[in-house]
Coordinates of C-alpha atoms in Angstrom, one line a residue:
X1 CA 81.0 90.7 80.2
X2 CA 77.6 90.9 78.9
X3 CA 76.9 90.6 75.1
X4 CA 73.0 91.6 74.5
X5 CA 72.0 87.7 76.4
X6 CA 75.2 86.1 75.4
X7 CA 78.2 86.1 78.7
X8 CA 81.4 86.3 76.2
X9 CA 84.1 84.2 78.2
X10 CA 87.1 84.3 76.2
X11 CA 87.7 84.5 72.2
X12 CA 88.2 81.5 70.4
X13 CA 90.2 80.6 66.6
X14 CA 87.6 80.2 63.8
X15 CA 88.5 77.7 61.1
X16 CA 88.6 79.2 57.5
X17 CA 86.4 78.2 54.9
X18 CA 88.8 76.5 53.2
X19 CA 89.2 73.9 56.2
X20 CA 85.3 73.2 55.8
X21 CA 85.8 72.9 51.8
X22 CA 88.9 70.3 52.1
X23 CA 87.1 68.2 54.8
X24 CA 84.2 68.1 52.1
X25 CA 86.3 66.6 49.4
X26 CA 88.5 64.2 51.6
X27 CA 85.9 61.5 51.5
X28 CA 86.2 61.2 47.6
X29 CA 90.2 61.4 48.0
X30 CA 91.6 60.0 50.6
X31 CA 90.4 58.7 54.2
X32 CA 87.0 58.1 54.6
X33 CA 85.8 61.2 56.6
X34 CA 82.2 62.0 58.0
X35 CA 83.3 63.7 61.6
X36 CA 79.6 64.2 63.1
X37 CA 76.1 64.5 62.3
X38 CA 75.1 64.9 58.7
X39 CA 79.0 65.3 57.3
X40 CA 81.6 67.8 58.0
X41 CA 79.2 70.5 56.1
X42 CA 76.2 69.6 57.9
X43 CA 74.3 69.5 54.7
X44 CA 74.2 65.7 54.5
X45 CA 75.3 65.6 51.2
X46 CA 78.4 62.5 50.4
X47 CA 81.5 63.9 48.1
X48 CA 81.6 60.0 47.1
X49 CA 81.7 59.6 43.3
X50 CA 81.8 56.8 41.0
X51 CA 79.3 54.6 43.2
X52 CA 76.7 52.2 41.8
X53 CA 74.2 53.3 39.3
X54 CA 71.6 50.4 40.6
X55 CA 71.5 47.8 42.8
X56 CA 71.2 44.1 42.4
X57 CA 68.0 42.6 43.7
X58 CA 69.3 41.3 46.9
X59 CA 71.2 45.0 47.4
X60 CA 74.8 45.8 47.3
X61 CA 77.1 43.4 49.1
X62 CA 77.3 43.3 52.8
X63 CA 80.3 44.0 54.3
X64 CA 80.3 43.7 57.6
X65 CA 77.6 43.8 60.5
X66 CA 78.8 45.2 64.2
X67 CA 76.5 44.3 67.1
X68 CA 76.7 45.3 70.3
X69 CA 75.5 48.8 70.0
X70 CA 72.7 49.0 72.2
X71 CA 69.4 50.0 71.5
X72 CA 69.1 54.2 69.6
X73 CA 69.1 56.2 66.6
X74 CA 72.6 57.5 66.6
X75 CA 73.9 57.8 63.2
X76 CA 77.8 57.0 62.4
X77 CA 80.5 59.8 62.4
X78 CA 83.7 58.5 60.7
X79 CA 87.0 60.0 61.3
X80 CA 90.9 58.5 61.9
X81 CA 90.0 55.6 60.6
X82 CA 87.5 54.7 62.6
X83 CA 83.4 55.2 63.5
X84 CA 82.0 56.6 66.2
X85 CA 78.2 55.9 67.4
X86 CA 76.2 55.8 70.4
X87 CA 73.9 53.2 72.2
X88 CA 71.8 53.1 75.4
X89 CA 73.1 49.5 77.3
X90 CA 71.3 49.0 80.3
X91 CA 69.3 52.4 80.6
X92 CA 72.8 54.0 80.5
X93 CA 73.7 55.6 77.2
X94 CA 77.5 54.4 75.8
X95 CA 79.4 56.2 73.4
X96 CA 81.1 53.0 71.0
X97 CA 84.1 53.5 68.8
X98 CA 84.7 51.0 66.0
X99 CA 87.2 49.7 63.3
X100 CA 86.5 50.2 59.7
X101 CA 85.4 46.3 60.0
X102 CA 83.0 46.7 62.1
X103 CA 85.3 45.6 65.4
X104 CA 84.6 47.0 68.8
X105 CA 87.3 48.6 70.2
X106 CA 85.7 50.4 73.3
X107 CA 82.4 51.6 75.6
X108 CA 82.1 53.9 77.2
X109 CA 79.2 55.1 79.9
X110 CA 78.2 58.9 79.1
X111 CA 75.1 59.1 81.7
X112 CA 71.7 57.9 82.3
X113 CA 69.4 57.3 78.9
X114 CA 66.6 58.8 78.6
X115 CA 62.9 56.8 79.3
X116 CA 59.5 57.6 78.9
X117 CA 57.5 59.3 82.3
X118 CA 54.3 57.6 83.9
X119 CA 52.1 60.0 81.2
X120 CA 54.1 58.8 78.3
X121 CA 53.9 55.1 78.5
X122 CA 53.1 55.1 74.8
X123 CA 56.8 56.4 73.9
X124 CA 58.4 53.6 76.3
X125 CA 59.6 52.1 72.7
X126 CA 61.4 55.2 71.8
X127 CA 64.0 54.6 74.3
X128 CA 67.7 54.9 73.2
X129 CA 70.7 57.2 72.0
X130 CA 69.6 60.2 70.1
X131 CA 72.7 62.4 69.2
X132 CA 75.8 61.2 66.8
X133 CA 78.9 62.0 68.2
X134 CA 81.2 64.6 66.8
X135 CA 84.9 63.8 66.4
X136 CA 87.6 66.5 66.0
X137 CA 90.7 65.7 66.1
X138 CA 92.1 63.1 69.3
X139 CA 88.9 63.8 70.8
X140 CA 85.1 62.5 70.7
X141 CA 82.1 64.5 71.8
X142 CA 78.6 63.2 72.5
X143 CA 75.5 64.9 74.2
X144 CA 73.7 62.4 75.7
X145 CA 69.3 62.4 76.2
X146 CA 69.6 63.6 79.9
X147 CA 71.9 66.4 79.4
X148 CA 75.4 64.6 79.5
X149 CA 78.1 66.2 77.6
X150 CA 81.6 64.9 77.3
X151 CA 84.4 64.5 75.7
X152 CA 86.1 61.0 75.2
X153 CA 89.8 60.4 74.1
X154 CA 88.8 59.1 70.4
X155 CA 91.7 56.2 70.7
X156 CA 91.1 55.1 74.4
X157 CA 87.7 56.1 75.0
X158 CA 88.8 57.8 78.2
X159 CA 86.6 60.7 79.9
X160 CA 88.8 64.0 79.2
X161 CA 85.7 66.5 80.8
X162 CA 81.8 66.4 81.6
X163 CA 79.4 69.1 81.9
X164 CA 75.9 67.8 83.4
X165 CA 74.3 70.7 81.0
X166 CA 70.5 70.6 82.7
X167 CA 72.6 71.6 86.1
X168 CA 74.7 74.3 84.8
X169 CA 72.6 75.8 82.3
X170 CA 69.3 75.4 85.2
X171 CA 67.7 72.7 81.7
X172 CA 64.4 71.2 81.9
X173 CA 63.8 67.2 81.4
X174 CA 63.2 67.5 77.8
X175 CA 60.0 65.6 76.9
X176 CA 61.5 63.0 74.5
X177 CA 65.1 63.3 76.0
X178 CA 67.8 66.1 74.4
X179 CA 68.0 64.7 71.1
X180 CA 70.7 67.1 69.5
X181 CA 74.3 65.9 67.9
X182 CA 76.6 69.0 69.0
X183 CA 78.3 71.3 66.3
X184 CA 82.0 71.5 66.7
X185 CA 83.2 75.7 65.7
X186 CA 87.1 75.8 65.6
X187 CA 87.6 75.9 69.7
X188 CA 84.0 76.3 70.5
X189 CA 81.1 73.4 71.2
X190 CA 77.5 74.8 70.2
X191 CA 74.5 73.1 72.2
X192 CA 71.2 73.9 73.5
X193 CA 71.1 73.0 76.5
X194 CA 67.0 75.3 76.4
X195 CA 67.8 76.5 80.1
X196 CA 66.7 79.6 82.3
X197 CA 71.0 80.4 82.3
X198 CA 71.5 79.1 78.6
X199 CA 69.5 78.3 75.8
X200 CA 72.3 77.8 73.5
X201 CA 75.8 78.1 74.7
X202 CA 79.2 77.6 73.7
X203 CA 81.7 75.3 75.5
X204 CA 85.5 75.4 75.3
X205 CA 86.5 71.6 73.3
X206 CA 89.7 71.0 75.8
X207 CA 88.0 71.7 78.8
X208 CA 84.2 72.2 78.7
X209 CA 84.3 75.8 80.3
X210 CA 81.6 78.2 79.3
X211 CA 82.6 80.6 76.3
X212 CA 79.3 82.1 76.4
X213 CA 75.6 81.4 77.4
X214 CA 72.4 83.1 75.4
X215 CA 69.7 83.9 78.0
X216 CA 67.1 85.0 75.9
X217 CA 65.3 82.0 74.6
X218 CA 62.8 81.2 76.5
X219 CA 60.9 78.6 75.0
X220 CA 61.3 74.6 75.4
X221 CA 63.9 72.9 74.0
X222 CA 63.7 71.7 70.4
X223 CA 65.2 68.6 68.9
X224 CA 67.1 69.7 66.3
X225 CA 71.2 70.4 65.8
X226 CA 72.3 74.2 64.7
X227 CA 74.0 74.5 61.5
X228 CA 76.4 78.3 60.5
X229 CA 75.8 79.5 57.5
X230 CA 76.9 83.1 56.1
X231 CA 73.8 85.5 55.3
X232 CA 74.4 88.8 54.0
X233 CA 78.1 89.0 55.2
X234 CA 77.0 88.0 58.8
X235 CA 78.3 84.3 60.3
X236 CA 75.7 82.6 62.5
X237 CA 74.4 79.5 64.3
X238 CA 71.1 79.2 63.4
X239 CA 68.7 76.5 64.9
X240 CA 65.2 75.7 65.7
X241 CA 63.4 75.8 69.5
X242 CA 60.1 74.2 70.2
X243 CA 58.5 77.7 69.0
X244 CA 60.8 79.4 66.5
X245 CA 63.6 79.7 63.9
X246 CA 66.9 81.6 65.7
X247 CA 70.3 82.5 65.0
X248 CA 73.0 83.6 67.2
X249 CA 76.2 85.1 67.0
X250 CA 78.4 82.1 67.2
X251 CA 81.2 84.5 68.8
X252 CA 79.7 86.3 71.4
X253 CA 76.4 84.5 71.8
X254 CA 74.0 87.7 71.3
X255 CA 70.4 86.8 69.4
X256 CA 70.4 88.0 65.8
X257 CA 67.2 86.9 64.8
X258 CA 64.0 84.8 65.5
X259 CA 60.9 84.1 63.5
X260 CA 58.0 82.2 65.1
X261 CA 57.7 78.6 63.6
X262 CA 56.8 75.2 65.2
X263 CA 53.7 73.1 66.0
X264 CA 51.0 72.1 68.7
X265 CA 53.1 69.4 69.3
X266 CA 56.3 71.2 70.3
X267 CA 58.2 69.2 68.4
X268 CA 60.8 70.7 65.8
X269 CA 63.2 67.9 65.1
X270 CA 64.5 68.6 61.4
X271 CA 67.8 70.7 61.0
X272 CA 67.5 74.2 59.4
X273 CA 69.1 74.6 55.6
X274 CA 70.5 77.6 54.1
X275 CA 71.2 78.5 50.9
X276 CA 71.1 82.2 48.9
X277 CA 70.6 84.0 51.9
X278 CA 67.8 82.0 53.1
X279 CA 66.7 79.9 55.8
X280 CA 64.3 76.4 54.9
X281 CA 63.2 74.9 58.2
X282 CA 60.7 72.1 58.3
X283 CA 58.6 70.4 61.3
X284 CA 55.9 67.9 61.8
X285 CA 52.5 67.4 62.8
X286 CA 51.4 70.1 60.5
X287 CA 54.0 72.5 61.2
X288 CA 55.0 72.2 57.4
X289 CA 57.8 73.7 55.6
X290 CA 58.8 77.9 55.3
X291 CA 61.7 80.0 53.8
X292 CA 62.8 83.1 55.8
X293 CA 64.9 85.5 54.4
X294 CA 66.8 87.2 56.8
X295 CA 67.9 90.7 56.4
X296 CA 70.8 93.1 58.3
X297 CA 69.4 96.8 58.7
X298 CA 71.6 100.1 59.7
X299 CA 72.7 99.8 63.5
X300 CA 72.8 95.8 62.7
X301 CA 69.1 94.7 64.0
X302 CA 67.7 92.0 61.5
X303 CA 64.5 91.7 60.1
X304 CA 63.0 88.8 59.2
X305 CA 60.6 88.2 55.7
X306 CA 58.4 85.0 55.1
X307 CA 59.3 84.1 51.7
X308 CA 56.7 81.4 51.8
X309 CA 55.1 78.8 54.0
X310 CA 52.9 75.5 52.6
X311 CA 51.8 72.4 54.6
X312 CA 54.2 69.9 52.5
X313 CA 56.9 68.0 53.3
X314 CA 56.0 68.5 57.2
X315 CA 59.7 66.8 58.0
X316 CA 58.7 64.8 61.1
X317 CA 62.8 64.3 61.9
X318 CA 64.5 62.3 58.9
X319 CA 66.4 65.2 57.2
X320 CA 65.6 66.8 54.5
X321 CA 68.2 67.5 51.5
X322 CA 68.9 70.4 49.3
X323 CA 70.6 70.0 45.3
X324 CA 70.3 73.1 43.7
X325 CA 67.3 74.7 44.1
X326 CA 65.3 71.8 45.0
X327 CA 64.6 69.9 48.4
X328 CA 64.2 66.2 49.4
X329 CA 62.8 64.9 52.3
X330 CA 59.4 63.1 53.6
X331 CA 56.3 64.6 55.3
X332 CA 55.0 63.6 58.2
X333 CA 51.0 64.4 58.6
X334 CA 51.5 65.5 54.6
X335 CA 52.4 62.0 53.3
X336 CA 54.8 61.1 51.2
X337 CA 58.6 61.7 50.0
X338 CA 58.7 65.3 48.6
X339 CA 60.5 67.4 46.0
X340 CA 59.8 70.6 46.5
X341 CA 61.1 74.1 44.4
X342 CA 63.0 76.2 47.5
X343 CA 62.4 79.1 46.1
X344 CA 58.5 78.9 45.4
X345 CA 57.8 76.2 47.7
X346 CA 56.2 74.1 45.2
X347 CA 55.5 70.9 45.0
X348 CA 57.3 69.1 42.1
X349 CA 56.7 66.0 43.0
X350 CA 55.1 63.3 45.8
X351 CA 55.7 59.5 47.0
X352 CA 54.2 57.2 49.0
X353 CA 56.9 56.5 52.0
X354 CA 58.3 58.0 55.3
X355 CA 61.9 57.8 56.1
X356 CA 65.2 59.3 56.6
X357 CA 67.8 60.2 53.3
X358 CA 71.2 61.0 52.4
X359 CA 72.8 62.4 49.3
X360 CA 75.6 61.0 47.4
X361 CA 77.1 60.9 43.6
X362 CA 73.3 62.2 42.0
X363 CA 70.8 59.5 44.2
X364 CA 68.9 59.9 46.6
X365 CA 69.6 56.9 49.3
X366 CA 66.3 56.7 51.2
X367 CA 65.6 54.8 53.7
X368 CA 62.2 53.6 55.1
X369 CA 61.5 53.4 58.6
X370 CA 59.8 50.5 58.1
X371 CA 63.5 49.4 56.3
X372 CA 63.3 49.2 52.8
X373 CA 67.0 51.3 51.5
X374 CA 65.8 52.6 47.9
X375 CA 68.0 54.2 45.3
X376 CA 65.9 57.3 44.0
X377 CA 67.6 59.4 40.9
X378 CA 68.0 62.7 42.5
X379 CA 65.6 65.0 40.3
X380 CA 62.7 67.4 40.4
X381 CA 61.6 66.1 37.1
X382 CA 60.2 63.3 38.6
X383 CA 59.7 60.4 41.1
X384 CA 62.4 58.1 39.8
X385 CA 62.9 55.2 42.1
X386 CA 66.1 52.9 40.5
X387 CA 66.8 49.9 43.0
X388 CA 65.4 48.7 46.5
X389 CA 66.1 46.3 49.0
X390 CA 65.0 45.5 52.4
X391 CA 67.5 45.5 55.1
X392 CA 68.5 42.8 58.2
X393 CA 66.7 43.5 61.9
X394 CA 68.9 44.8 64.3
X395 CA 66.5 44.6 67.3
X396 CA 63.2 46.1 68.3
X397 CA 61.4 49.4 66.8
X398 CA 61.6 51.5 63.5
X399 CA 64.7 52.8 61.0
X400 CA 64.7 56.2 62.2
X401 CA 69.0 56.4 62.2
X402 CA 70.4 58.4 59.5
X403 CA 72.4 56.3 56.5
X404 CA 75.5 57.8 56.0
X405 CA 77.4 57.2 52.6
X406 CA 81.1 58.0 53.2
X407 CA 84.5 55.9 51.8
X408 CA 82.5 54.0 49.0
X409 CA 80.4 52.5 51.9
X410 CA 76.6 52.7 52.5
X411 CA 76.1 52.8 56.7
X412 CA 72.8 51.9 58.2
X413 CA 72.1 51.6 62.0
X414 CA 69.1 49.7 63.3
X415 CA 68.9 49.4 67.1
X416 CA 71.9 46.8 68.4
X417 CA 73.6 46.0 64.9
X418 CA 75.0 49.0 62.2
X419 CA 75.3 47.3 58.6
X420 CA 78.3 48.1 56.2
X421 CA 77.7 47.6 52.9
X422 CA 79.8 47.9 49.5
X423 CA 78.4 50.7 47.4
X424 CA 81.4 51.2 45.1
X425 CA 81.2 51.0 41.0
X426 CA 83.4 47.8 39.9

């Protein structure tokens, strides 16, 4: 039945905080556990402790390197005792499941990659896997750049269901390919698939079926992942489109709120971060960096203030990181790694550099898309770079993959190869 946009299917089990809170910690206890884009919190923050202070001047040790990965961005999602990635091999992306040594234990095919159009011919080196998978369980899921969504059998990599997403949901060719690693919700898969019959929409995880489809977005498809987050007593998946900040009802799909934010470019690629009740999102090419405070009135209709909104640390799309009330990231058009104050929006402190980060045990592990890893002191005191090194080649193009730090392990993907390396305290 209708839902104010959102077609409510059938209700599905929600996981209890707790679950969230546990999967956090297991990484520093037990199994090595990092189960889809940016950790099982979706804050990008490692619950590794007791890892090196500094690094030796040739790095930490090398562990392994896997090739055979084909050419993409995907990040590493870790889970069972294994790691999960995705590759484009002959213009057809492949989902790729590993051994914790780096062994290949299968490929498979999850549709057509994307590549650039006749009036894009300066993005034809940009081909290759965008989204990280997402692993729950016996099961894999991966969206794939032309819309491809399905779920693979995490031990056998055999197709359990596919949903061609720009057909059911009536999707347009996304300019730079769908670029989004999907958010698992107890029974429920969150995507945006940005269509005319579904801007965001929630799948069934067993079978793929529609739980419920919100049809009013309009506006192109960003490349960001959704994140839910708790504001004021009110659970929701919020996200960015190529125009605005929204959140959505993750259990009926209705639209809770929107604020206006993007660039000329159309181009919002950086995940949204919450924390107090309020909502950071960053984009590049000038968009720059604002805090939204969300508030629920009588009758439940949300109202949306503008804390504050400054040019810095214009995220182009290599994360940015919260500890405490301070955020980490680099600008695009606004040079530089940033620390800025979440609260005022001030800048505390700027470095040369442009990259992609991760958090773990009080560093900063940033990495240059040129491929330089650095170990940065995670403060707002000051720039306080510790160790460098500059990492292997694993084909053609820039570091613009995610590291990962999960299991006493530092994981960086370049193109074909993914490097392992030894991070662990003696």
């Amino acid at each position: 039945m209708p839902l104010q946009g959102g077609t409510m299917r059938r209700p599905r089990r929600r996981l209890p905080l707790p679950f969230f809170l546990a999967a956090l910690a297991v990484c520093a206890r037990g199994e090595p556990r990092w189960p889809c884009y940016h950790g099982p919190n979706r804050d990008n923050r490692s619950a590794d402790t007791g890892l090196l202070a500094s690094w030796p001047a040739e790095g930490p040790k090398l562990l392994w390197t896997a090739s055979g990965l084909g050419e993409g961005y995907s990040s590493a999602a870790i889970a069972g005792g294994r790691l999960y990635t995705a590759g484009m091999i002959e213009k057809q992306t492949h989902v790729i499941a590993l051994d914790m040594d780096g062994k290949v234990l299968w490929r498979t095919p999850n549709g057509p990659s994307w590549a650039a159009s006749r009036e894009q011919q300066w993005a034809v080196a940009y081909a290759g896997a965008r989204g990280t998978p997402a692993v729950d369980g016996d099961l894999v899921y991966h969206m794939a750049d032309m819309g491809d969504l399905r779920a693979f059998d995490a031990r056998t990599g055999e197709v359990k269901w596919h949903v061609d997403l720009l057909r059911v949901f009536e999707g347009e060719r996304p300019k730079y390919g769908l670029s989004e690693s999907v958010l698992l919700d107890g029974d429920a898969l969150l995507c945006c698939p940005g269509g005319a019959k579904g801007y965001m929409a929630a799948l069934d995880t067993r079978t793929g079926a529609t739980l419920w489809a919100n049809t009013e977005l309009r506006d192109p498809v960003g490349y960001c992942s959704p994140v839910i987050a708790e504001i004021d007593g009110v659970r929701q998946a919020i996200s960015m489109s190529a125009a605005r900040v929204f959140a959505v009802d993750p259990a009926g799909g209705s639209l809770l709120w929107q604020h206006e934010f993007g660039n000329p470019r159309q181009n919002s690629a950086t995940d949204v971060i919450v924390h107090d009740n309020a909502v950071y999102a960053s984009c590049g090419y000038r968009g720059g960096s604002v805090l939204l405070r969300p508030r629920r009135q009588a009758g439940g209709r949300h109202v949306v203030e503008q804390v504050w909104r400054v040019p810095a640390l214009d995220n182009h799309h290599g994360g940015v990181v919260r500890d405490g009330d301070f955020l980490y990231g680099a600008g695009h058009e606004a040079r530089g790694w940033f620390c800025l104050d979440f609260k005022s929006g001030a800048t505390r402190w700027q470095s040369p550099g442009k990259g992609s980060l991760t958090y773990a045990d009080g560093r900063l592990y940033l990495l240059d898309e040129n491929g330089t890893m650095a170990l940065v002191r995670c403060t707002p005191e000051k720039w306080e770079a510790v160790s460098s090194f500059k990492l292997p080649r694993g084909g053609k193009g820039l570091y613009w993959a995610h590291p990962v730090v999960c299991g006493g392990r530092l994981y960086v993907r370049h193109a074909d190869q993914l490097f392992a390396y030894d991070v662990r305290a003696e």
